[in-house]
CSV table of N, CA and C in Angstrom, one decimal:
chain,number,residue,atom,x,y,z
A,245,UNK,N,45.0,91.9,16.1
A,245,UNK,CA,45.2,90.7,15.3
A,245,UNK,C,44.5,90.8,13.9
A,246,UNK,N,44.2,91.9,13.4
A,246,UNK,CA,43.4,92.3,12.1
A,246,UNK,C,44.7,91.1,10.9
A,247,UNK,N,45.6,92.0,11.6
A,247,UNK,CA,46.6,91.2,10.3
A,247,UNK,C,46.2,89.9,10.1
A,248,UNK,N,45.6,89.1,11.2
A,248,UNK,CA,45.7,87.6,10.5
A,248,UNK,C,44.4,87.2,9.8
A,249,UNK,N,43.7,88.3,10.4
A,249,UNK,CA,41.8,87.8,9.8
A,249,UNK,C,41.9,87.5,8.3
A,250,UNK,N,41.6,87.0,8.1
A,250,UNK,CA,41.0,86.4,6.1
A,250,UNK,C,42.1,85.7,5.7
A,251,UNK,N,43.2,85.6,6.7
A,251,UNK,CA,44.7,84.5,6.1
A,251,UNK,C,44.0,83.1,6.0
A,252,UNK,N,44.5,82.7,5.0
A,252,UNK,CA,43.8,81.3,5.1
A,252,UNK,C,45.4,80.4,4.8
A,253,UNK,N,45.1,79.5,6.0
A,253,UNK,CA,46.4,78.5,6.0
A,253,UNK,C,45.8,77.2,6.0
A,254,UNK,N,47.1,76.5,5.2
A,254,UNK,CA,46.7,74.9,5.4
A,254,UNK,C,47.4,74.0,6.7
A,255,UNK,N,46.8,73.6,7.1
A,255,UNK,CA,47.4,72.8,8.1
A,255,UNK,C,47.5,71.4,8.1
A,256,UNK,N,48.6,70.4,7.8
A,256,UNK,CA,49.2,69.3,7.3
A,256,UNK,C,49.0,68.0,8.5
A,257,UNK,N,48.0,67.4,8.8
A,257,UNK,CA,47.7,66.2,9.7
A,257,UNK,C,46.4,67.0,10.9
A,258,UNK,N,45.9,66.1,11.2
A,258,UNK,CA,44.2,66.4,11.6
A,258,UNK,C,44.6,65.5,13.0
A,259,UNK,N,45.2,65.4,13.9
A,259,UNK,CA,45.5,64.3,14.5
A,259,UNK,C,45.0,65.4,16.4
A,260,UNK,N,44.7,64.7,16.8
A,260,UNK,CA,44.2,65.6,18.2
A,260,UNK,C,45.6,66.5,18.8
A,261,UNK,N,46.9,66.1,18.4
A,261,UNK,CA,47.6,67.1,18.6
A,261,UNK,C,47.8,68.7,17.8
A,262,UNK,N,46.8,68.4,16.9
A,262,UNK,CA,47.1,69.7,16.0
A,262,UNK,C,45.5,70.4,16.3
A,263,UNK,N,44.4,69.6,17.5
A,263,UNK,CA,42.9,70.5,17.5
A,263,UNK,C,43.3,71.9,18.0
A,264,UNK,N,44.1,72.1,19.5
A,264,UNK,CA,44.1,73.4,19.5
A,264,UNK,C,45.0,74.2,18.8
A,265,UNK,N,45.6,74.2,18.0
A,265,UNK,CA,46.0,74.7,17.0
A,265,UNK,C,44.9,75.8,16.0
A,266,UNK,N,44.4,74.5,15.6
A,266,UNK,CA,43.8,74.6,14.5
A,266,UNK,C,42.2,75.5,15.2
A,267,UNK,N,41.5,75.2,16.5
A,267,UNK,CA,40.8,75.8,17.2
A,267,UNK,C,41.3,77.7,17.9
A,268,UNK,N,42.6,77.9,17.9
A,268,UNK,CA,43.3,78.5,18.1
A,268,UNK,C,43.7,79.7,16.8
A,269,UNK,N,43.9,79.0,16.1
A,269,UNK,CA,43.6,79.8,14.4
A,269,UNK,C,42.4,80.4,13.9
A,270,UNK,N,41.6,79.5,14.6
A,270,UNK,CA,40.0,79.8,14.5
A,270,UNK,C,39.6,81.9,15.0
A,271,UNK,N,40.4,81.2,16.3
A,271,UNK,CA,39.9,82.6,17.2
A,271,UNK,C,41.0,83.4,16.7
A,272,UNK,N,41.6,83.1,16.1
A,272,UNK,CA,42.6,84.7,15.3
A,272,UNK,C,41.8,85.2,14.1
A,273,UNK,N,41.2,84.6,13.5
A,273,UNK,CA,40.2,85.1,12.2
A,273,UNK,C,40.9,84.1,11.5
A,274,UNK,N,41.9,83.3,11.7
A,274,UNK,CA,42.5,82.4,10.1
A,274,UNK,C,41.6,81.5,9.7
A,275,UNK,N,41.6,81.3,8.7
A,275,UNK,CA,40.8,80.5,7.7
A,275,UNK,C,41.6,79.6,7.4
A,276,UNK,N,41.5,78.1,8.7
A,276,UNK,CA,41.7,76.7,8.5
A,276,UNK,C,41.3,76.2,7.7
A,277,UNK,N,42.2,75.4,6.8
A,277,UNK,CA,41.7,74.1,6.2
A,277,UNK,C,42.8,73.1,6.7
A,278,UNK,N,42.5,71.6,6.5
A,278,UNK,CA,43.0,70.3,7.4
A,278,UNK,C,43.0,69.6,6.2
A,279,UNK,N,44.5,69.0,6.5
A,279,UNK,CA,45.0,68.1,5.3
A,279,UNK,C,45.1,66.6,5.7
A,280,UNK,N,44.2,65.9,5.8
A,280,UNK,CA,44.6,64.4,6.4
A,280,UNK,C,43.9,63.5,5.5
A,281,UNK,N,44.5,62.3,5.7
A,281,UNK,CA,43.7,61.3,4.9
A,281,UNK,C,43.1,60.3,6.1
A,282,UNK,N,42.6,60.8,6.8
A,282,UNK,CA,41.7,59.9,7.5
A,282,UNK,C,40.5,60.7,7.8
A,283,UNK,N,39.4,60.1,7.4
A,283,UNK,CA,38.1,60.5,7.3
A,283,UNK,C,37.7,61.0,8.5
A,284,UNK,N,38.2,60.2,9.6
A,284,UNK,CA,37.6,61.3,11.4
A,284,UNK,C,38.9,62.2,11.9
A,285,UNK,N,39.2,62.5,11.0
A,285,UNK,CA,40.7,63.3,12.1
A,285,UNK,C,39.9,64.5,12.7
A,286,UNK,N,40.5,64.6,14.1
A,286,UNK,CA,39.4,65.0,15.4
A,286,UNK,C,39.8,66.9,14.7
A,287,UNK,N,40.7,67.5,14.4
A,287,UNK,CA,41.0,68.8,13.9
A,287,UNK,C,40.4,69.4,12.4
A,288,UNK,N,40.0,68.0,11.7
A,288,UNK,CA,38.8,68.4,10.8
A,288,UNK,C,37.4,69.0,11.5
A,289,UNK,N,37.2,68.7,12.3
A,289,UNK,CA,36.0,69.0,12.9
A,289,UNK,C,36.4,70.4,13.2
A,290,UNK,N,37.0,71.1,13.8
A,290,UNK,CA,37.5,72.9,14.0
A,290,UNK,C,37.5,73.5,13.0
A,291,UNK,N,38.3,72.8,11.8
A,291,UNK,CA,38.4,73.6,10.5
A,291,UNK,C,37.1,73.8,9.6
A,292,UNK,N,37.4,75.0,9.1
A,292,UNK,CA,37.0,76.1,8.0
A,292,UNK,C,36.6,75.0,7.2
A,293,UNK,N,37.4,74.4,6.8
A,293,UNK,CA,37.3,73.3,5.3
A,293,UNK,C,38.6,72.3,5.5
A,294,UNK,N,38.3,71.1,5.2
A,294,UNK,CA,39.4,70.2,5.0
A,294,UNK,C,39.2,69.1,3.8
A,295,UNK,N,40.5,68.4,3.6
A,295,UNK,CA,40.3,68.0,2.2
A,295,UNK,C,41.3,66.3,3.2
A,296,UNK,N,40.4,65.4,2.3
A,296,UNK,CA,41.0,64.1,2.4
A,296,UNK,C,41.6,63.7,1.9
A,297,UNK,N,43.2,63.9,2.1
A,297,UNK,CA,44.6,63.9,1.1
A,297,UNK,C,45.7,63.6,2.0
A,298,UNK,N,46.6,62.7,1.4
A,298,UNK,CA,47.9,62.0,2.7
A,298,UNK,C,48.7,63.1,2.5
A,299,UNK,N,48.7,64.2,3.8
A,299,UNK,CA,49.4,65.2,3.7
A,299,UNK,C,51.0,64.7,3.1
A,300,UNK,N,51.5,63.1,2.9
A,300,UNK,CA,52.7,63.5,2.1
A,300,UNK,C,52.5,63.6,0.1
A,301,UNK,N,51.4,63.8,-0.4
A,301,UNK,CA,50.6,64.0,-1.6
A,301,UNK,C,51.1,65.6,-1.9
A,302,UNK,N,52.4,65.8,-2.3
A,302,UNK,CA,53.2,66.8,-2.2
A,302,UNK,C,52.3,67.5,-3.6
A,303,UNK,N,52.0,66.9,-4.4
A,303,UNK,CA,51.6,67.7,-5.7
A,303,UNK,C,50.1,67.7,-5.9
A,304,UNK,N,49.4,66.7,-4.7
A,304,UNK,CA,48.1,67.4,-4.6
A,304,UNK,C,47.6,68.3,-3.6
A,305,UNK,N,48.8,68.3,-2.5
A,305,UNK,CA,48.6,69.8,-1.5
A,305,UNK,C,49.4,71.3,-2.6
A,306,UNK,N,50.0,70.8,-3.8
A,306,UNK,CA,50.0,72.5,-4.3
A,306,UNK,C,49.1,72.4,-5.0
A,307,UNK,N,48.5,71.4,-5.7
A,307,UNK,CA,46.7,72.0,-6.2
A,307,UNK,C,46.2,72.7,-5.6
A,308,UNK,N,46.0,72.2,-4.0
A,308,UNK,CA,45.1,73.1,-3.2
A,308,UNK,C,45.7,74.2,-2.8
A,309,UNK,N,47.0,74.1,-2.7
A,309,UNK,CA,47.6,75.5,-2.0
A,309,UNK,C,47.0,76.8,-3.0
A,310,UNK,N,47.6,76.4,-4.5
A,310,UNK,CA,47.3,77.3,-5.6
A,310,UNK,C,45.8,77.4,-5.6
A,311,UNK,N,44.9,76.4,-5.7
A,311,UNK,CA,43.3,77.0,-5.9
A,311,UNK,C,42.8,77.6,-5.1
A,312,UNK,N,43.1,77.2,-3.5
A,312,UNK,CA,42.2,78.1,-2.7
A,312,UNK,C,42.8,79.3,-2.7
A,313,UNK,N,44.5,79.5,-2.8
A,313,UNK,CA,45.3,81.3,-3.0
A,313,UNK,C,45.6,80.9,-1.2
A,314,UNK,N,45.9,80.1,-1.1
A,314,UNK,CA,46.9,79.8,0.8
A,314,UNK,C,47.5,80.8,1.0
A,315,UNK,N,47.4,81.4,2.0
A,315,UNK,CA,48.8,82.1,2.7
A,315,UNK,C,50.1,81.3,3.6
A,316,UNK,N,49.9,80.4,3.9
A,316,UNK,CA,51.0,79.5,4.3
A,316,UNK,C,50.4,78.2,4.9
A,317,UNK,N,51.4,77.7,5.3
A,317,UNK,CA,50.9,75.7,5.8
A,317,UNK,C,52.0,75.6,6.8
A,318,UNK,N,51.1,75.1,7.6
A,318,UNK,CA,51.7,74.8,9.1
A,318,UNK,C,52.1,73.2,9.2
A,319,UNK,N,52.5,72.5,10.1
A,319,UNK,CA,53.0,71.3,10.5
A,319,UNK,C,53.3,71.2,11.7
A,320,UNK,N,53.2,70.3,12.6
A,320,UNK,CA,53.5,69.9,13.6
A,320,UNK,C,55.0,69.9,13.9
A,321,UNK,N,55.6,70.4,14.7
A,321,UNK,CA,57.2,69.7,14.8
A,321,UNK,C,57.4,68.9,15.4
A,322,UNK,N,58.2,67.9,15.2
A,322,UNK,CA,58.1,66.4,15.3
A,322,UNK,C,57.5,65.6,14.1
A,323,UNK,N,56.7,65.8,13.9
A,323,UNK,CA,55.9,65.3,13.7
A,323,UNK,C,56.3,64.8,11.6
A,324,UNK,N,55.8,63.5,11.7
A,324,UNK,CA,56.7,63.1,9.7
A,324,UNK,C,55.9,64.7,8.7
A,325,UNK,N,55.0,65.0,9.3
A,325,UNK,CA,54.3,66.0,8.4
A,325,UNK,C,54.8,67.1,8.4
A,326,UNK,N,56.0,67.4,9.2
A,326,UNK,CA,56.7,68.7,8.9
A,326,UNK,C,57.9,68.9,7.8
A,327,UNK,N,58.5,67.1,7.8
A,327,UNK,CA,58.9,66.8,6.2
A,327,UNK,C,58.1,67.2,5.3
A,328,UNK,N,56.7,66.7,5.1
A,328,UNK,CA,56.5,67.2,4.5
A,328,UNK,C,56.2,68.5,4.1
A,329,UNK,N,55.9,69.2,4.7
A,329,UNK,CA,55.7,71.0,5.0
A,329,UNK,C,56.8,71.4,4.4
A,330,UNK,N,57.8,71.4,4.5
A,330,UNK,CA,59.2,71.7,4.4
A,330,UNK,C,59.0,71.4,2.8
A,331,UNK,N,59.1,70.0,2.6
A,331,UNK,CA,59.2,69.6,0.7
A,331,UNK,C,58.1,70.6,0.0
A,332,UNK,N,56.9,71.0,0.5
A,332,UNK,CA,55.7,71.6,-0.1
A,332,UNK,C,56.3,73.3,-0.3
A,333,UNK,N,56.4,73.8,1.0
A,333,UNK,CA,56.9,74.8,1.2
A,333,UNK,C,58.4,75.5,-0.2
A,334,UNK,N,59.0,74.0,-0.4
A,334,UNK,CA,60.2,74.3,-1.0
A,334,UNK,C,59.9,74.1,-2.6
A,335,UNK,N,58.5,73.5,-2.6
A,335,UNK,CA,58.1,73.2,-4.2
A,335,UNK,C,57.4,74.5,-4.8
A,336,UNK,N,56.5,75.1,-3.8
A,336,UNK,CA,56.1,76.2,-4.0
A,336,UNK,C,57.0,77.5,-4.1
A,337,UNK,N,58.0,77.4,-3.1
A,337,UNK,CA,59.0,78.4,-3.5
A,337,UNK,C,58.6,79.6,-2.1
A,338,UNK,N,58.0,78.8,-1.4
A,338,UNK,CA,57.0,80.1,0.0
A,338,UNK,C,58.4,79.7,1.2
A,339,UNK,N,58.5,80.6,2.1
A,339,UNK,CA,59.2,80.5,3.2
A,339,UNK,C,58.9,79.7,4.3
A,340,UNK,N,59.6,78.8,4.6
A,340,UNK,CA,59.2,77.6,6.2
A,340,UNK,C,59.7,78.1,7.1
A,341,UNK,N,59.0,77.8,8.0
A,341,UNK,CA,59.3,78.6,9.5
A,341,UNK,C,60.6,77.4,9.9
A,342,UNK,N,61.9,76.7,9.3
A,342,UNK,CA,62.2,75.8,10.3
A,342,UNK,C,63.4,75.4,9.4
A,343,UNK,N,64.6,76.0,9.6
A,343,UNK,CA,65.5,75.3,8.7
A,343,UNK,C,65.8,74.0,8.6
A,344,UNK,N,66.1,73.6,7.2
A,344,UNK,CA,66.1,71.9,7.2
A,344,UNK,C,67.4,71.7,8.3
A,345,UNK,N,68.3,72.5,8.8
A,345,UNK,CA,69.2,72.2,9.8
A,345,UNK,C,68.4,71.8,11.2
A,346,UNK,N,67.7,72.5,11.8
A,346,UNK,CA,67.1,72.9,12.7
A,346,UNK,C,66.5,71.4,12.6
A,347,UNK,N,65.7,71.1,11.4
A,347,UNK,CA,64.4,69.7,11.8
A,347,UNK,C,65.3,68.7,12.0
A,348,UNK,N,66.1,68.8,11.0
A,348,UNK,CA,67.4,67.2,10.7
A,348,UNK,C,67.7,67.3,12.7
A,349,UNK,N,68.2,68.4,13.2
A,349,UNK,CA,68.3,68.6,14.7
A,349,UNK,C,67.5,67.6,15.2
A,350,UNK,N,66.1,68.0,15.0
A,350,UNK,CA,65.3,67.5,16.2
A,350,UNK,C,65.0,66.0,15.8
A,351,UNK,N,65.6,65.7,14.9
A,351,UNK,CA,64.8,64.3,14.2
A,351,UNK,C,65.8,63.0,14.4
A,352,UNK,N,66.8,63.4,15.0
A,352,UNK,CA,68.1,62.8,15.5
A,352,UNK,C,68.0,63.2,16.7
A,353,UNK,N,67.5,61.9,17.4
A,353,UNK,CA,67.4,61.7,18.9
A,353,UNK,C,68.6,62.2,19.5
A,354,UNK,N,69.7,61.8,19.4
A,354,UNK,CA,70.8,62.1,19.9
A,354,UNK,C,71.0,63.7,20.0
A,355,UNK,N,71.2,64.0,18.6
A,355,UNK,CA,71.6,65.9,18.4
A,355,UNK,C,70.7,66.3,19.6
A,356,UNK,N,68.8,66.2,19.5
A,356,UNK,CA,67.9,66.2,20.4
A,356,UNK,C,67.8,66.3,21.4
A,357,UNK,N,68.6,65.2,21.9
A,357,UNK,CA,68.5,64.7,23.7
A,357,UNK,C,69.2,65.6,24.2
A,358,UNK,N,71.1,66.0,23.2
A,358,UNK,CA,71.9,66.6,23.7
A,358,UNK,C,71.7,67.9,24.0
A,359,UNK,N,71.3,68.7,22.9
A,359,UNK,CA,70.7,69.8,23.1
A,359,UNK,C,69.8,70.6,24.0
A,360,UNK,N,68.5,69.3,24.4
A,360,UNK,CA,67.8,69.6,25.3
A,360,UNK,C,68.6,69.4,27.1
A,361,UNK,N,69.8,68.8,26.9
A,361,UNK,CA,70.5,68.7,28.2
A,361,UNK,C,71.5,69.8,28.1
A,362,UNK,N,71.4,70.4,27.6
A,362,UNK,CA,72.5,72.1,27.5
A,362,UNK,C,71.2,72.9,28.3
A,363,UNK,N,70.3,72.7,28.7
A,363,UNK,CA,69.4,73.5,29.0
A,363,UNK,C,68.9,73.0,30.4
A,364,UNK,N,69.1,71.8,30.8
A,364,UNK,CA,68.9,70.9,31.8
A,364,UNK,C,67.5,70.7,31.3
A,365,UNK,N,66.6,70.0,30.3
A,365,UNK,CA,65.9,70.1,30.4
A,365,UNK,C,65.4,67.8,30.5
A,366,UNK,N,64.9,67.5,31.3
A,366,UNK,CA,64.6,66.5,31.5
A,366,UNK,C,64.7,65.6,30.4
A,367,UNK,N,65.0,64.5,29.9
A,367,UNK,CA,64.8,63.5,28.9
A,367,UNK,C,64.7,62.2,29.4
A,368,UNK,N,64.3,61.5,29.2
A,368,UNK,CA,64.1,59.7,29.0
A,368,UNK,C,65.4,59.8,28.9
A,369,UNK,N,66.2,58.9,29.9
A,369,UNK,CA,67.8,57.9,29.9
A,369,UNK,C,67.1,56.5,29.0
A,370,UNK,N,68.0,56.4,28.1
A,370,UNK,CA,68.2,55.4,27.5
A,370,UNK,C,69.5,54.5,27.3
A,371,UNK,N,69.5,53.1,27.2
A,371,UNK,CA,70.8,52.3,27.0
A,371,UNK,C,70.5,50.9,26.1
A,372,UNK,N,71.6,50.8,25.6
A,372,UNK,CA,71.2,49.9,24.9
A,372,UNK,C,71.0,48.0,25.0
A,373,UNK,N,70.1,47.3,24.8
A,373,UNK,CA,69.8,46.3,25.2
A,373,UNK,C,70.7,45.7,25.4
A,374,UNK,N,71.5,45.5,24.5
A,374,UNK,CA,72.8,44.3,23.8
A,374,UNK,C,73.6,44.8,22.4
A,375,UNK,N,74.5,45.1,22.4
A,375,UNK,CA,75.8,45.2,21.3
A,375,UNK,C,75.0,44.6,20.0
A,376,UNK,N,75.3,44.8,19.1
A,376,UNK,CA,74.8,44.7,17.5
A,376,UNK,C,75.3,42.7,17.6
A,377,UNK,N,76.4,43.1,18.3
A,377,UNK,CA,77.0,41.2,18.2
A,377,UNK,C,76.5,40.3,18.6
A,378,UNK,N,76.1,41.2,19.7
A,378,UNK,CA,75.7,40.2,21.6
A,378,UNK,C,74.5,39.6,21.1
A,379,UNK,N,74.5,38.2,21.7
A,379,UNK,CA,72.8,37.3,22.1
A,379,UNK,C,72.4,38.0,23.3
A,380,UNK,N,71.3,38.3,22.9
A,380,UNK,CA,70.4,38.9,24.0
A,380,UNK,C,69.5,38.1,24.8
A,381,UNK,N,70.3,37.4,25.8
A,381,UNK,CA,69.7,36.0,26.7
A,381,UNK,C,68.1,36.4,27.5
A,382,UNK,N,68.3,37.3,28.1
A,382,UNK,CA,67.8,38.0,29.2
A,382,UNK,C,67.1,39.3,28.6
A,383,UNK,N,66.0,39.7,29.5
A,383,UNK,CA,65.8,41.2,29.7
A,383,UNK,C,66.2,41.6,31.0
A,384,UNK,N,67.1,42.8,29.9
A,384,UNK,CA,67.7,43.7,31.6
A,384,UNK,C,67.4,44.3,32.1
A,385,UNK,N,65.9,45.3,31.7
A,385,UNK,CA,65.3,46.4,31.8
A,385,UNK,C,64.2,45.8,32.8
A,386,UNK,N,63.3,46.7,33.8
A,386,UNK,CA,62.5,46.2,34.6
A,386,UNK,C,61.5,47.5,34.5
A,387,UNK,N,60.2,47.4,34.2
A,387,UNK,CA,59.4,48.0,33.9
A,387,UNK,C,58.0,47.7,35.2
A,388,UNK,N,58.0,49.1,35.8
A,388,UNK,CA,57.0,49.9,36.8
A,388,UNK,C,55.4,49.5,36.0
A,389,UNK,N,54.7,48.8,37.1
A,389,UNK,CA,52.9,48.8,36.6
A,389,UNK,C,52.7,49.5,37.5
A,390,UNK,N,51.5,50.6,36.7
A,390,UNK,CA,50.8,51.4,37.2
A,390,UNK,C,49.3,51.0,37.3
A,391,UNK,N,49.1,51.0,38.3
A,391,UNK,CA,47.5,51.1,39.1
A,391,UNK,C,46.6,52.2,39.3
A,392,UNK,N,45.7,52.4,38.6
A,392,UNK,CA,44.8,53.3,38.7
A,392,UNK,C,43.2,52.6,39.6
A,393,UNK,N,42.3,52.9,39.8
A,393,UNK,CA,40.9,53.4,40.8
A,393,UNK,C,40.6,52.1,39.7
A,394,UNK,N,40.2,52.6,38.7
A,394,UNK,CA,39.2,52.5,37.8
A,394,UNK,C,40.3,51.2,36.8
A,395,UNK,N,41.5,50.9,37.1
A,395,UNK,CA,42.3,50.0,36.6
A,395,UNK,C,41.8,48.5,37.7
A,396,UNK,N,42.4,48.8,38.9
A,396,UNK,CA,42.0,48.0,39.5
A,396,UNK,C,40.7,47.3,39.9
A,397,UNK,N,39.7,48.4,39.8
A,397,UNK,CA,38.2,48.0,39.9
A,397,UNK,C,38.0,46.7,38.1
A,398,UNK,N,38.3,47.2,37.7
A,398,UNK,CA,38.4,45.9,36.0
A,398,UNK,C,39.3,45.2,36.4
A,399,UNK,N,40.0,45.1,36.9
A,399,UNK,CA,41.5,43.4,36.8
A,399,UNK,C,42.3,44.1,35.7
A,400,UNK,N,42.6,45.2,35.0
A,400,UNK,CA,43.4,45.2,34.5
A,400,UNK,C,44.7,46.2,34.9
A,401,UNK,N,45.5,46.5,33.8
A,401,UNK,CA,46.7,47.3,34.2
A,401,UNK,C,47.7,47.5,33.2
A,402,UNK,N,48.2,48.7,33.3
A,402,UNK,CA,49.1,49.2,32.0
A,402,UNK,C,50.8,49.1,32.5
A,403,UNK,N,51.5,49.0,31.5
A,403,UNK,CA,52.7,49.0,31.9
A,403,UNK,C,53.3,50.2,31.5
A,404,UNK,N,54.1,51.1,32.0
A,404,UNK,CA,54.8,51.8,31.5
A,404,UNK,C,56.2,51.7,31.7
Protein backbone atom coordinates (compact mmCIF):
# COMPACT_ATOMS: atom_id res chain seq x y z
CA UNK A 1 0.00 0.00 0.00
CA UNK A 2 3.18 2.35 -0.25
CA UNK A 3 1.26 3.94 -3.22
CA UNK A 4 -1.26 5.50 -1.02
CA UNK A 5 0.97 6.71 1.98
CA UNK A 6 1.43 10.67 1.86
CA UNK A 7 -1.92 10.93 -0.59
CA UNK A 8 -3.81 13.38 0.97
CA UNK A 9 -7.69 13.32 0.16
CA UNK A 10 -10.53 15.33 0.99
CA UNK A 11 -13.40 13.87 2.20
CA UNK A 12 -16.90 15.75 1.67
CA UNK A 13 -19.43 15.28 4.92
CA UNK A 14 -18.19 14.10 8.55
CA UNK A 15 -21.44 12.26 9.24
CA UNK A 16 -20.89 8.69 11.22
CA UNK A 17 -21.48 7.04 7.90
CA UNK A 18 -18.28 8.31 6.40
CA UNK A 19 -16.10 7.39 10.25
CA UNK A 20 -14.88 4.10 8.82
CA UNK A 21 -14.00 5.45 5.87
CA UNK A 22 -12.17 8.03 6.85
CA UNK A 23 -10.57 5.66 9.96
CA UNK A 24 -9.89 3.22 7.16
CA UNK A 25 -7.86 5.86 5.15
CA UNK A 26 -6.17 6.43 8.17
CA UNK A 27 -4.67 2.81 8.18
CA UNK A 28 -3.59 3.11 4.46
CA UNK A 29 -1.19 6.09 5.18
CA UNK A 30 -3.85 8.71 3.50
CA UNK A 31 -3.79 11.89 4.81
CA UNK A 32 -7.58 12.78 5.68
CA UNK A 33 -8.94 15.92 5.89
CA UNK A 34 -13.12 16.34 6.64
CA UNK A 35 -15.25 18.74 4.99
CA UNK A 36 -18.39 19.52 7.15
CA UNK A 37 -20.04 22.38 8.49
CA UNK A 38 -21.03 21.02 11.68
CA UNK A 39 -18.65 21.55 14.48
CA UNK A 40 -19.09 17.76 16.05
CA UNK A 41 -19.20 15.70 12.86
CA UNK A 42 -18.15 12.24 14.56
CA UNK A 43 -15.37 11.62 11.26
CA UNK A 44 -13.68 14.90 12.17
CA UNK A 45 -12.51 13.27 15.05
CA UNK A 46 -10.33 10.33 12.69
CA UNK A 47 -9.17 12.89 10.42
CA UNK A 48 -5.67 14.27 9.80
CA UNK A 49 -7.23 17.83 9.68
CA UNK A 50 -10.72 19.06 8.86
CA UNK A 51 -12.03 22.36 7.89
CA UNK A 52 -15.60 23.77 8.85
CA UNK A 53 -17.12 24.38 5.40
CA UNK A 54 -20.75 23.27 3.86
CA UNK A 55 -19.26 20.71 1.73
CA UNK A 56 -21.76 22.27 -1.05
CA UNK A 57 -19.13 25.68 -0.71
CA UNK A 58 -17.90 24.45 -4.21
CA UNK A 59 -15.38 27.46 -4.44
CA UNK A 60 -14.24 27.23 -0.99
CA UNK A 61 -13.45 23.40 -1.19
CA UNK A 62 -11.09 24.43 -4.44
CA UNK A 63 -9.32 26.92 -2.09
CA UNK A 64 -8.55 24.06 0.02
CA UNK A 65 -8.14 21.49 -2.61
CA UNK A 66 -5.38 23.93 -4.34
CA UNK A 67 -3.63 25.00 -0.97
CA UNK A 68 -3.20 21.93 0.75
CA UNK A 69 -2.06 20.22 -3.18
CA UNK A 70 -5.21 17.20 -2.61
CA UNK A 71 -4.81 14.23 -4.40
CA UNK A 72 -8.52 13.60 -4.76
CA UNK A 73 -12.09 13.92 -2.69
CA UNK A 74 -14.18 11.27 -1.85
CA UNK A 75 -18.11 11.35 -1.15
CA UNK A 76 -20.46 9.15 0.05
CA UNK A 77 -22.78 7.59 -2.62
CA UNK A 78 -26.15 8.39 -1.98
CA UNK A 79 -25.45 10.69 -0.27
CA UNK A 80 -26.44 15.04 -1.59
CA UNK A 81 -22.44 15.29 -1.09
CA UNK A 82 -21.55 13.28 -3.91
CA UNK A 83 -23.37 16.11 -6.12
CA UNK A 84 -21.34 17.86 -4.74
CA UNK A 85 -17.98 15.91 -5.41
CA UNK A 86 -18.94 15.48 -8.88
CA UNK A 87 -19.46 19.64 -9.40
CA UNK A 88 -15.91 20.10 -7.45
CA UNK A 89 -14.26 17.31 -9.20
CA UNK A 90 -15.62 18.91 -12.55
CA UNK A 91 -14.48 22.62 -11.53
CA UNK A 92 -11.14 21.44 -10.86
CA UNK A 93 -10.89 19.46 -14.05
CA UNK A 94 -9.63 16.03 -11.62
CA UNK A 95 -11.38 12.64 -12.59
CA UNK A 96 -14.68 11.30 -10.44
CA UNK A 97 -14.92 7.98 -9.65
CA UNK A 98 -18.89 7.99 -10.83
CA UNK A 99 -20.40 9.05 -14.01
CA UNK A 100 -22.98 11.71 -13.80
CA UNK A 101 -25.11 8.80 -15.66
CA UNK A 102 -24.38 6.28 -13.04
CA UNK A 103 -25.40 8.98 -9.86
CA UNK A 104 -28.51 10.44 -11.87
CA UNK A 105 -29.08 6.14 -11.78
CA UNK A 106 -28.93 5.89 -8.26
CA UNK A 107 -30.74 9.15 -7.34
CA UNK A 108 -33.97 8.09 -9.14
CA UNK A 109 -35.60 5.64 -6.92
CA UNK A 110 -37.28 4.03 -9.60
CA UNK A 111 -34.06 3.55 -12.25
CA UNK A 112 -32.63 2.28 -8.49
CA UNK A 113 -35.22 -0.01 -7.28
CA UNK A 114 -35.29 -1.54 -10.89
CA UNK A 115 -31.85 -2.13 -11.23
CA UNK A 116 -31.36 -3.52 -7.85
CA UNK A 117 -34.29 -6.18 -8.87
CA UNK A 118 -32.25 -7.40 -12.08
CA UNK A 119 -30.08 -8.72 -9.37
CA UNK A 120 -32.83 -10.03 -7.05
CA UNK A 121 -31.59 -7.87 -4.66
CA UNK A 122 -34.28 -7.03 -1.76
CA UNK A 123 -35.96 -3.44 -1.75
CA UNK A 124 -38.77 -1.70 0.28
CA UNK A 125 -42.29 -2.38 -1.93
CA UNK A 126 -43.86 0.75 -2.15
CA UNK A 127 -47.40 2.08 -3.40
CA UNK A 128 -48.95 5.00 -3.55
CA UNK A 129 -51.32 6.56 -0.94
CA UNK A 130 -53.96 8.16 -3.27
CA UNK A 131 -53.93 9.35 -7.08
CA UNK A 132 -52.64 13.16 -7.36
CA UNK A 133 -56.79 13.66 -7.72
CA UNK A 134 -57.98 11.38 -5.01
CA UNK A 135 -59.12 12.65 -1.32
CA UNK A 136 -57.22 10.79 0.89
CA UNK A 137 -60.13 9.81 3.49
CA UNK A 138 -58.40 7.01 5.29
CA UNK A 139 -54.95 5.55 5.96
CA UNK A 140 -54.33 2.43 4.11
CA UNK A 141 -51.04 1.45 5.23
CA UNK A 142 -50.76 -0.44 8.75
CA UNK A 143 -47.63 -0.08 10.42
CA UNK A 144 -45.77 -2.98 12.79
CA UNK A 145 -44.61 -1.63 16.72
CA UNK A 146 -41.58 -2.96 17.70
CA UNK A 147 -40.86 -3.90 21.33
CA UNK A 148 -37.62 -4.05 22.72
CA UNK A 149 -36.34 -5.28 26.70
CA UNK A 150 -35.24 -1.90 27.43
CA UNK A 151 -38.44 -0.23 25.27
CA UNK A 152 -40.86 -1.89 27.35
CA UNK A 153 -39.11 -1.56 30.76
CA UNK A 154 -39.71 2.79 29.95
CA UNK A 155 -43.55 2.59 28.49
CA UNK A 156 -42.22 3.51 25.32
CA UNK A 157 -42.08 2.23 21.64
CA UNK A 158 -41.00 2.97 18.08
CA UNK A 159 -42.91 2.45 15.07
CA UNK A 160 -41.48 1.18 12.14
Amino acid sequence: MEKLEKKKVLFLGGSNQMVETVKTAKELGIYSIVADSVSGAHAKKHAAAYHEIDPADINGLVNIYKMQNLDGIHAMLGDVTTWNALALCKRLDVPFFLPKSQLEDSAVHKKFKDFCRTFDVEIVNERLMADSDEKMDKPIMEFSIVLGEDAVQHGSYAIV
